[in-house]
Coordinates of C-alpha atoms and ligand atoms in Angstrom, one line a residue:
X255 CA 37.8 12.6 20.2
X256 CA 35.7 9.7 21.5
X257 CA 33.4 8.0 19.1
X258 CA 32.2 5.3 21.5
X259 CA 28.7 5.1 22.8
X260 CA 28.3 4.8 26.6
X261 CA 27.0 1.6 28.1
X262 CA 23.7 3.2 28.7
X263 CA 23.5 4.4 25.0
X264 CA 24.4 0.9 23.8
X265 CA 21.7 -0.6 26.0
X266 CA 19.1 1.8 24.6
X267 CA 20.2 0.8 21.1
X268 CA 19.9 -2.9 21.8
X269 CA 16.5 -2.4 23.5
X270 CA 15.2 -0.4 20.5
X271 CA 16.6 -2.9 18.0
X272 CA 14.9 -5.8 19.8
X273 CA 11.7 -3.9 20.1
X274 CA 11.7 -3.0 16.4
X275 CA 12.3 -6.6 15.3
X276 CA 9.8 -8.2 17.7
X277 CA 7.0 -5.6 17.9
X278 CA 7.2 -3.4 14.8
X279 CA 8.4 -5.7 12.0
X280 CA 5.3 -8.1 12.2
X281 CA 2.5 -6.3 10.3
X282 CA 4.6 -3.3 9.1
X283 CA 3.8 -4.1 5.4
X284 CA 0.0 -4.4 6.1
X285 CA -0.1 -1.3 8.2
X286 CA 1.6 0.7 5.4
X287 CA -0.6 -0.8 2.7
X288 CA -3.8 -0.1 4.7
X289 CA -2.8 3.3 6.2
X290 CA -3.5 1.7 9.5
X291 CA -2.5 3.8 12.5
X292 CA -0.2 1.7 14.7
X293 CA -2.2 2.2 17.9
X294 CA -1.0 -1.0 19.6
X295 CA 2.6 -0.3 18.6
X296 CA 2.4 3.2 19.9
X297 CA 1.1 1.9 23.2
X298 CA 4.0 -0.5 23.5
X299 CA 6.5 2.3 22.6
X300 CA 5.0 4.3 25.5
X301 CA 5.5 1.3 27.8
X302 CA 9.1 1.2 26.7
X303 CA 9.5 4.9 27.5
X304 CA 10.2 5.9 23.9
X305 CA 7.7 8.7 23.9
X306 CA 9.3 11.0 26.4
X307 CA 12.9 9.8 26.4
X308 CA 14.6 13.1 27.2
X309 CA 12.0 14.5 29.6
X310 CA 13.2 15.1 33.1
X311 CA 12.2 12.2 35.4
X312 CA 10.5 14.8 37.7
X313 CA 7.9 15.2 34.9
X314 CA 7.7 11.5 34.2
X315 CA 10.2 11.1 31.4
X316 CA 13.3 9.0 30.9
X317 CA 15.9 11.7 31.6
X318 CA 18.1 10.5 28.8
X319 CA 20.4 12.4 26.6
X320 CA 19.8 13.3 22.9
X321 CA 22.4 10.7 21.7
X322 CA 20.3 7.9 23.4
X323 CA 17.2 9.3 21.7
X324 CA 19.0 9.3 18.3
X325 CA 20.1 5.7 18.5
X326 CA 16.6 4.6 19.5
X327 CA 15.1 6.6 16.6
X328 CA 17.6 5.1 14.3
X329 CA 16.8 1.5 15.2
X330 CA 13.0 2.0 15.1
X331 CA 13.3 3.8 11.7
X332 CA 15.2 0.8 10.2
X333 CA 11.9 -1.0 10.5
X334 CA 9.0 1.4 10.8
X335 CA 9.2 5.1 10.1
X336 CA 5.5 5.6 10.6
X337 CA 6.2 4.7 14.3
X338 CA 9.4 6.8 14.4
X339 CA 7.8 10.0 13.2
X340 CA 5.1 9.7 15.9
X341 CA 7.9 9.2 18.4
X342 CA 10.0 12.1 16.9
X343 CA 7.2 14.7 16.9
X344 CA 6.2 13.8 20.5
X345 CA 9.7 13.8 21.9
X346 CA 11.4 16.7 20.1
X347 CA 8.7 19.1 18.8
X348 CA 6.2 18.8 21.7
X349 CA 7.9 17.6 24.9
X350 CA 11.2 19.3 24.3
X351 CA 9.5 22.6 23.4
X352 CA 7.3 22.6 26.5
X353 CA 10.2 21.6 28.8
X354 CA 12.6 24.2 27.4
X355 CA 10.3 27.1 27.1
X356 CA 7.1 26.4 29.0
X357 CA 6.1 27.6 32.5
X358 CA 6.4 25.3 35.5
X359 CA 2.6 25.0 35.5
X360 CA 2.6 24.0 31.8
X361 CA 5.3 21.4 32.4
X362 CA 3.6 19.9 35.4
X363 CA 0.2 19.8 33.6
X364 CA 1.3 18.4 30.2
X365 CA 4.7 16.6 30.4
X366 CA 3.7 13.6 32.5
X367 CA 0.8 12.8 30.2
X368 CA 3.0 13.3 27.1
X369 CA 6.0 11.4 28.4
X370 CA 3.9 8.4 29.5
X371 CA 2.2 8.3 26.1
X372 CA -1.2 8.8 27.8
X373 CA -1.4 11.8 25.5
X374 CA 0.2 12.4 22.1
X375 CA 1.1 15.8 20.8
X376 CA 1.2 17.5 17.4
X377 CA 3.2 20.6 16.2
X378 CA 1.0 22.8 14.1
X379 CA 3.1 25.3 12.2
X380 CA 2.5 24.6 8.4
X381 CA -0.4 26.1 6.7
X382 CA -1.8 25.9 3.1
X383 CA 0.1 29.0 2.2
X384 CA 2.9 28.9 4.8
X385 CA 5.2 25.9 4.5
X386 CA 8.8 26.8 4.0
X387 CA 8.0 30.5 4.3
X388 CA 6.9 30.0 7.9
X389 CA 6.6 33.6 9.0
X390 CA 3.5 34.1 6.7
X391 CA 1.1 32.7 9.3
X392 CA -2.5 33.3 8.5
X393 CA -3.9 31.6 11.6
X394 CA -4.7 34.3 14.0
X395 CA -4.7 34.4 17.8
X396 CA -6.7 37.5 18.9
X397 CA -5.9 38.8 22.3
X398 CA -9.2 39.0 24.2
X399 CA -7.8 39.9 27.7
X400 CA -7.7 36.7 29.7
X401 CA -7.8 34.4 26.7
X402 CA -6.9 34.2 23.0
X403 CA -9.3 33.4 20.2
X404 CA -7.7 31.2 17.6
X405 CA -8.9 30.9 14.0
X406 CA -7.2 29.3 11.0
X407 CA -6.2 26.1 9.2
X408 CA -3.1 24.0 9.6
X409 CA -1.8 21.5 7.1
X410 CA 0.2 18.2 7.1
X411 CA -0.1 17.7 10.8
X412 CA 1.6 14.6 12.0
X413 CA -0.5 12.8 14.7
X414 CA -3.3 15.0 13.6
X415 CA -6.1 12.4 14.0
X416 CA -4.9 11.0 17.3
X417 CA -3.2 13.8 19.3
X418 CA -4.6 15.3 22.5
X419 CA -2.6 18.5 22.4
X420 CA -1.4 20.8 19.7
X421 CA 1.4 23.3 19.8
X422 CA -0.2 26.0 17.6
X423 CA 1.7 28.8 16.0
X424 CA -0.5 31.8 15.2
X425 CA -0.3 35.5 14.5
X426 CA -1.4 38.0 17.2
X427 CA 0.1 41.3 16.0
X428 CA 0.3 41.2 12.1
X429 CA 1.9 44.6 12.0
X430 CA 4.9 43.2 13.8
X431 CA 5.5 40.4 11.3
X432 CA 7.3 37.4 12.7
X433 CA 7.7 39.3 16.0
X434 CA 3.9 39.3 16.5
X435 CA 3.6 35.5 16.3
X436 CA 2.8 33.4 19.4
X437 CA 2.8 29.7 20.3
X438 CA 0.1 28.0 22.3
X439 CA -0.7 24.7 23.9
X440 CA -4.2 23.8 22.7
X441 CA -6.1 20.7 23.9
X442 CA -7.9 19.0 21.1
X443 CA -11.0 18.4 23.2
X444 CA -11.6 22.2 23.3
X445 CA -14.6 23.5 21.4
X446 CA -13.8 24.7 17.9
X447 CA -10.9 22.3 17.2
X448 CA -11.9 20.3 14.1
X449 CA -9.9 17.4 12.6
X450 CA -10.0 17.6 8.8
X451 CA -9.1 15.1 6.1
X452 CA -6.5 12.4 6.5
X453 CA -3.8 12.5 3.8
X454 CA -3.2 9.5 1.6
X455 CA 0.6 9.7 1.5
X456 CA 3.5 8.1 -0.6
X457 CA 5.3 7.0 2.6
X458 CA 5.0 6.9 6.4
X459 CA 1.5 5.7 5.5
X460 CA 0.6 4.3 8.9
X461 CA 1.2 7.6 10.6
X462 CA -1.8 9.9 10.5
X463 CA -1.4 13.3 8.8
X464 CA -4.3 15.6 8.8
X465 CA -5.6 19.1 8.1
X466 CA -6.8 20.9 11.3
X467 CA -9.2 23.7 11.5
X468 CA -9.5 26.1 14.5
X469 CA -12.9 27.9 14.7
X470 CA -13.0 30.5 17.5
X471 CA -11.0 28.3 19.8
X472 CA -10.7 29.9 23.3
X473 CA -7.2 29.4 24.7
X474 CA -6.5 30.6 28.2
X475 CA -3.7 33.1 28.5
X476 CA -1.6 30.7 30.7
X477 CA -1.4 28.4 27.7
X478 CA 0.8 30.8 25.7
X479 CA 4.4 29.6 25.5
X480 CA 6.9 32.3 26.3
X481 CA 6.6 36.1 26.2
X482 CA 4.1 37.8 23.8
X483 CA 5.7 37.6 20.3
X484 CA 8.1 34.7 21.1
X485 CA 6.2 32.2 19.0
X486 CA 8.3 32.3 15.8
X487 CA 11.6 32.0 17.6
X488 CA 10.0 29.2 19.7
X489 CA 9.1 27.4 16.5
X490 CA 12.6 27.8 14.9
X491 CA 14.4 26.8 18.1
X492 CA 12.2 23.8 18.6
X493 CA 12.6 22.7 14.9
X494 CA 16.4 22.9 15.3
X495 CA 16.1 20.1 17.8
X496 CA 13.4 18.3 15.8
X497 CA 15.7 18.2 12.8
X498 CA 18.1 16.0 14.8
X499 CA 15.1 13.5 15.2
X500 CA 14.4 13.5 11.5
X501 CA 18.1 13.2 10.7
X502 CA 18.2 10.1 12.9
X503 CA 15.1 8.8 11.2
X504 CA 16.8 9.2 7.8
X505 CA 19.9 7.5 9.2
X506 CA 17.8 4.6 10.3
X507 CA 16.0 4.3 6.9
X508 CA 19.4 4.3 5.2
X509 CA 20.8 1.8 7.7
X510 CA 17.8 -0.5 7.3
X511 CA 18.1 -0.5 3.5
X512 CA 21.9 -1.2 3.8
X513 CA 21.4 -4.2 6.2
X514 CA 18.8 -5.7 4.0
X515 CA 21.0 -5.1 0.9
X516 CA 24.1 -6.7 2.4
X517 CA 22.1 -9.8 3.5
X518 CA 20.4 -10.1 0.1
X519 CA 23.6 -9.6 -1.9
X520 CA 25.4 -12.3 0.0
X521 CA 22.6 -14.8 -0.5
X522 CA 21.4 -14.1 -4.1
X523 CA 23.5 -15.7 -6.7
X524 CA 23.9 -14.7 -10.4
X525 CA 26.4 -15.8 -13.0
X526 CA 27.7 -18.5 -10.6
X527 CA 28.4 -16.5 -7.4
X528 CA 26.7 -14.3 -4.8
X529 CA 25.9 -10.9 -6.3
X530 CA 27.9 -9.3 -3.5
X531 CA 31.0 -10.7 -5.2
X532 CA 30.3 -8.8 -8.4
X533 CA 32.0 -5.5 -8.3
X534 CA 28.9 -3.7 -9.6
X535 CA 27.1 -4.6 -6.4
X536 CA 30.1 -4.6 -4.0
X537 CA 30.8 -1.0 -4.9
X538 CA 27.2 0.0 -4.3
X539 CA 27.5 -1.6 -0.8
X540 CA 30.8 0.2 -0.2
X541 CA 29.4 3.6 -1.2
X542 CA 26.3 3.0 1.0
X543 CA 28.4 2.0 4.0
X544 CA 30.7 5.1 3.6
X545 CA 27.9 7.6 3.1
X546 CA 25.9 6.2 6.1
X547 CA 29.0 6.4 8.3
X548 CA 29.6 10.0 7.3
X549 CA 26.0 10.9 8.0
X550 CA 26.0 9.1 11.3
X551 CA 29.0 11.1 12.6
X552 CA 27.2 14.3 11.8
X553 CA 23.9 13.2 13.3
X554 CA 25.6 12.0 16.5
X555 CA 27.7 15.2 16.7
X556 CA 24.6 17.4 16.4
X557 CA 23.0 15.4 19.2
X558 CA 26.2 15.6 21.3
X559 CA 26.4 19.4 20.8
X560 CA 22.8 19.7 22.0
X561 CA 23.6 17.6 25.1
X562 CA 26.7 19.8 25.8
X563 CA 24.5 22.9 25.8
X564 CA 26.3 24.2 22.7
X565 CA 24.8 25.9 19.7
X566 CA 23.5 23.1 17.5
X567 CA 21.5 25.1 14.9
X568 CA 23.9 24.6 12.0
X569 CA 24.9 21.1 13.1
X570 CA 21.3 19.9 13.1
X571 CA 20.6 21.5 9.7
X572 CA 23.7 19.8 8.3
X573 CA 22.8 16.5 9.9
X574 CA 19.3 16.5 8.5
X575 CA 20.5 17.6 5.1
X576 CA 23.1 14.9 4.7
X577 CA 21.2 12.1 6.3
X578 CA 18.1 12.6 4.3
X579 CA 20.0 12.9 1.0
X580 CA 21.9 9.7 1.9
X581 CA 18.6 7.9 2.8
X582 CA 17.0 8.9 -0.5
X583 CA 20.1 8.0 -2.6
X584 CA 20.8 4.6 -1.0
X585 CA 17.2 3.4 -0.7
X586 CA 17.0 3.8 -4.4
X587 CA 20.2 1.7 -4.7
X588 CA 18.8 -0.9 -2.3
X589 CA 15.9 -1.4 -4.6
X590 CA 18.3 -1.7 -7.5
X591 CA 20.4 -4.3 -5.7
X592 CA 17.3 -6.3 -5.0
X593 CA 16.2 -6.1 -8.6
X594 CA 12.7 -7.3 -9.3
X595 CA 12.3 -8.4 -5.6
X596 CA 13.1 -4.8 -4.6
X597 CA 10.1 -3.6 -6.5
X598 CA 7.6 -5.7 -4.5
X599 CA 6.4 -5.0 -0.9
X600 CA 7.6 -8.2 0.7
X601 CA 11.2 -7.3 0.6
X602 CA 10.7 -4.0 2.5
X603 CA 13.2 -1.8 0.5
X604 CA 10.5 -0.2 -1.7
X605 CA 8.8 1.0 1.5
X606 CA 12.1 2.4 2.9
X607 CA 12.5 4.2 -0.4
X608 CA 9.1 5.8 -0.2
X609 CA 9.6 6.6 3.5
X610 CA 13.0 8.2 2.7
X611 CA 11.5 10.9 0.5
X612 CA 9.6 12.7 3.3
X613 CA 12.9 13.2 5.3
X614 CA 14.0 15.6 2.6
X615 CA 10.7 17.5 3.0
X616 CA 9.3 17.7 6.6
X617 CA 10.7 19.8 9.4
X618 CA 12.3 21.9 6.7
X619 CA 13.1 20.8 3.2
X620 CA 16.7 20.1 2.1
X621 CA 16.7 23.5 0.5
X622 CA 15.6 25.2 3.8
X623 CA 18.5 23.4 5.6
X624 CA 20.9 24.9 3.0
X625 CA 19.4 28.3 3.7
X626 CA 20.0 27.9 7.4
X627 CA 23.6 26.6 6.8
X628 CA 24.5 29.3 4.3
X629 CA 23.2 32.1 6.5
X630 CA 25.3 30.9 9.3
X631 CA 28.3 30.8 7.0
X632 CA 27.7 34.4 6.1
X633 CA 27.3 35.4 9.7
X634 CA 30.8 33.9 10.2
X635 CA 29.6 31.1 12.5
X636 CA 30.9 28.3 10.2
X637 CA 34.4 28.0 8.9
X638 CA 36.7 25.3 7.5
X639 CA 40.3 25.2 8.8
Ligands
CAA1105 N1 16.3 29.8 17.1 C1 15.8 31.0 17.5 N2 15.5 32.0 16.7 C2 15.6 31.8 15.4 C3 16.2 30.7 14.8 C4 16.5 29.6 15.7 N3 17.0 28.5 15.3 N4 16.2 30.8 13.5 C5 15.8 32.0 13.2 N5 15.4 32.6 14.3 C6 14.9 34.0 14.5 C7 15.8 35.0 13.8 O1 16.8 35.4 14.7 C8 14.8 36.1 13.5 O2 14.6 36.9 14.6 P1 14.9 38.5 14.7 O3 14.3 39.1 13.4 O4 14.2 39.0 15.9 O5 16.4 38.6 14.7 C9 13.5 35.4 13.2 O6 13.7 34.1 13.8 C10 13.2 35.3 11.7 O7 14.3 34.7 11.1 P2 14.7 34.9 9.6 O8 14.7 36.3 9.3 O9 15.9 34.0 9.3 O10 13.3 34.3 8.9 P3 13.0 33.9 7.4 O11 11.6 34.3 7.1 O12 14.1 34.3 6.5 O13 12.9 32.3 7.5 C11 13.6 30.0 7.7 C12 13.9 31.5 8.1 C13 14.9 29.3 8.1 C14 13.5 29.8 6.2 C15 12.4 29.5 8.4 O14 11.2 30.1 7.9 C16 12.2 28.0 8.3 O15 12.8 27.2 9.0 N6 11.3 27.5 7.4 C17 10.9 26.1 7.3 C18 9.8 25.8 8.3 C19 9.7 24.3 8.6 O16 10.7 23.7 9.0 N7 8.5 23.8 8.6 C20 8.4 22.4 9.0 C21 7.0 22.2 9.6 S1 6.9 21.3 11.0 C22 6.8 19.7 10.6 O17 7.2 19.3 9.5 C23 6.4 18.9 11.7 C24 5.8 17.5 11.4 O18 4.6 17.3 11.7 C25 6.7 16.4 11.1

């Protein structure tokens, strides 16, 4: 077993860490407070190559492995999870899905724009009445011969106000249930795509999350991804990869809270000594470090399995489950360690705590991850020796 990062992966970590400290930390509190989309920061992330890290260089991407992507996500999430969710959706839900399942024409047309950050993508699966129960798609894609006509509403769409393309999941053959669902690449400039209200969220407030309406949107046949009826499996397979991105976001949030807590606890004195020297605080730090290390091993392993071409479905569900639970638990502890200072914006940990919550919800709630894991146990795919 080798737990070491390669030189390239370490260089990516260092570059992402420096970038986060220099470019994302200044203004992160204000952007969060004002729900201000980080346009300038996204442009700089694009310049750094963070928006298409795993895309093959022949389509303009960085050609890196998933572990490199995970360490970059982790470092950026320590500081600014609004930026890291924009990065995660573009890399793993949009670019990866097109590269893995798209036609050569789709890859050539869309990946260079997405990987360079000229265009940003959204993944449009959730609906007002189809969140966790994702097969119940009400958005329809009527087959009209050489095009599809899309009608419906999507909810909670990350990058919804800024993206140039949407991956839209819609029902074509209701009588076939989930086997009648298709996935499409839809350009947001096309007639009938309407951007709805922006959500006022608890966390990741600088990212833009919108409702989207599709009113008789004509989508050329060549923009369907995969065979007729492949859309639900496409969504599930793409989300399995996406969950590694959110797991690494959660890991970064927990890691950021931990680093701030250690620094604060060593500096802040109470009862004649640094609070880190009081067992009540020292044990909190010890639990944090241990849980983060455990989550890290699972997140990196899920990424490594994906890089080896192995089945990573259970590993990504487990990684997201554990990392998001650890992030929530220990950001609460970080606020507690900081006491009154933790409750105000200036010390960052209250934002990390608010940001942590969404990692237990989006790209499949913790409960959905447990469904995926438990079904794989019952299928005999998971065992403990
Ligand atoms: N890869 C490929 N196919 C898969 C798969 C995978 N990982 N997982 C399931 N499937 C296939 C199954 O094999 C099955 O196909 P067949 O019937 O042909 O064999 C089909 O999909 C349906 O599977 P299930 O019977 O298991 O479906 P289900 O209705 O019981 O639901 C679920 C399964 C796991 C609960 C699923 O609905 C799910 O993941 N729900 C959560 C949805 C979700 O994550 N939403 C997040 C929104 S996106 C987002 O948050 C993005 C953002 O902007 C940040």
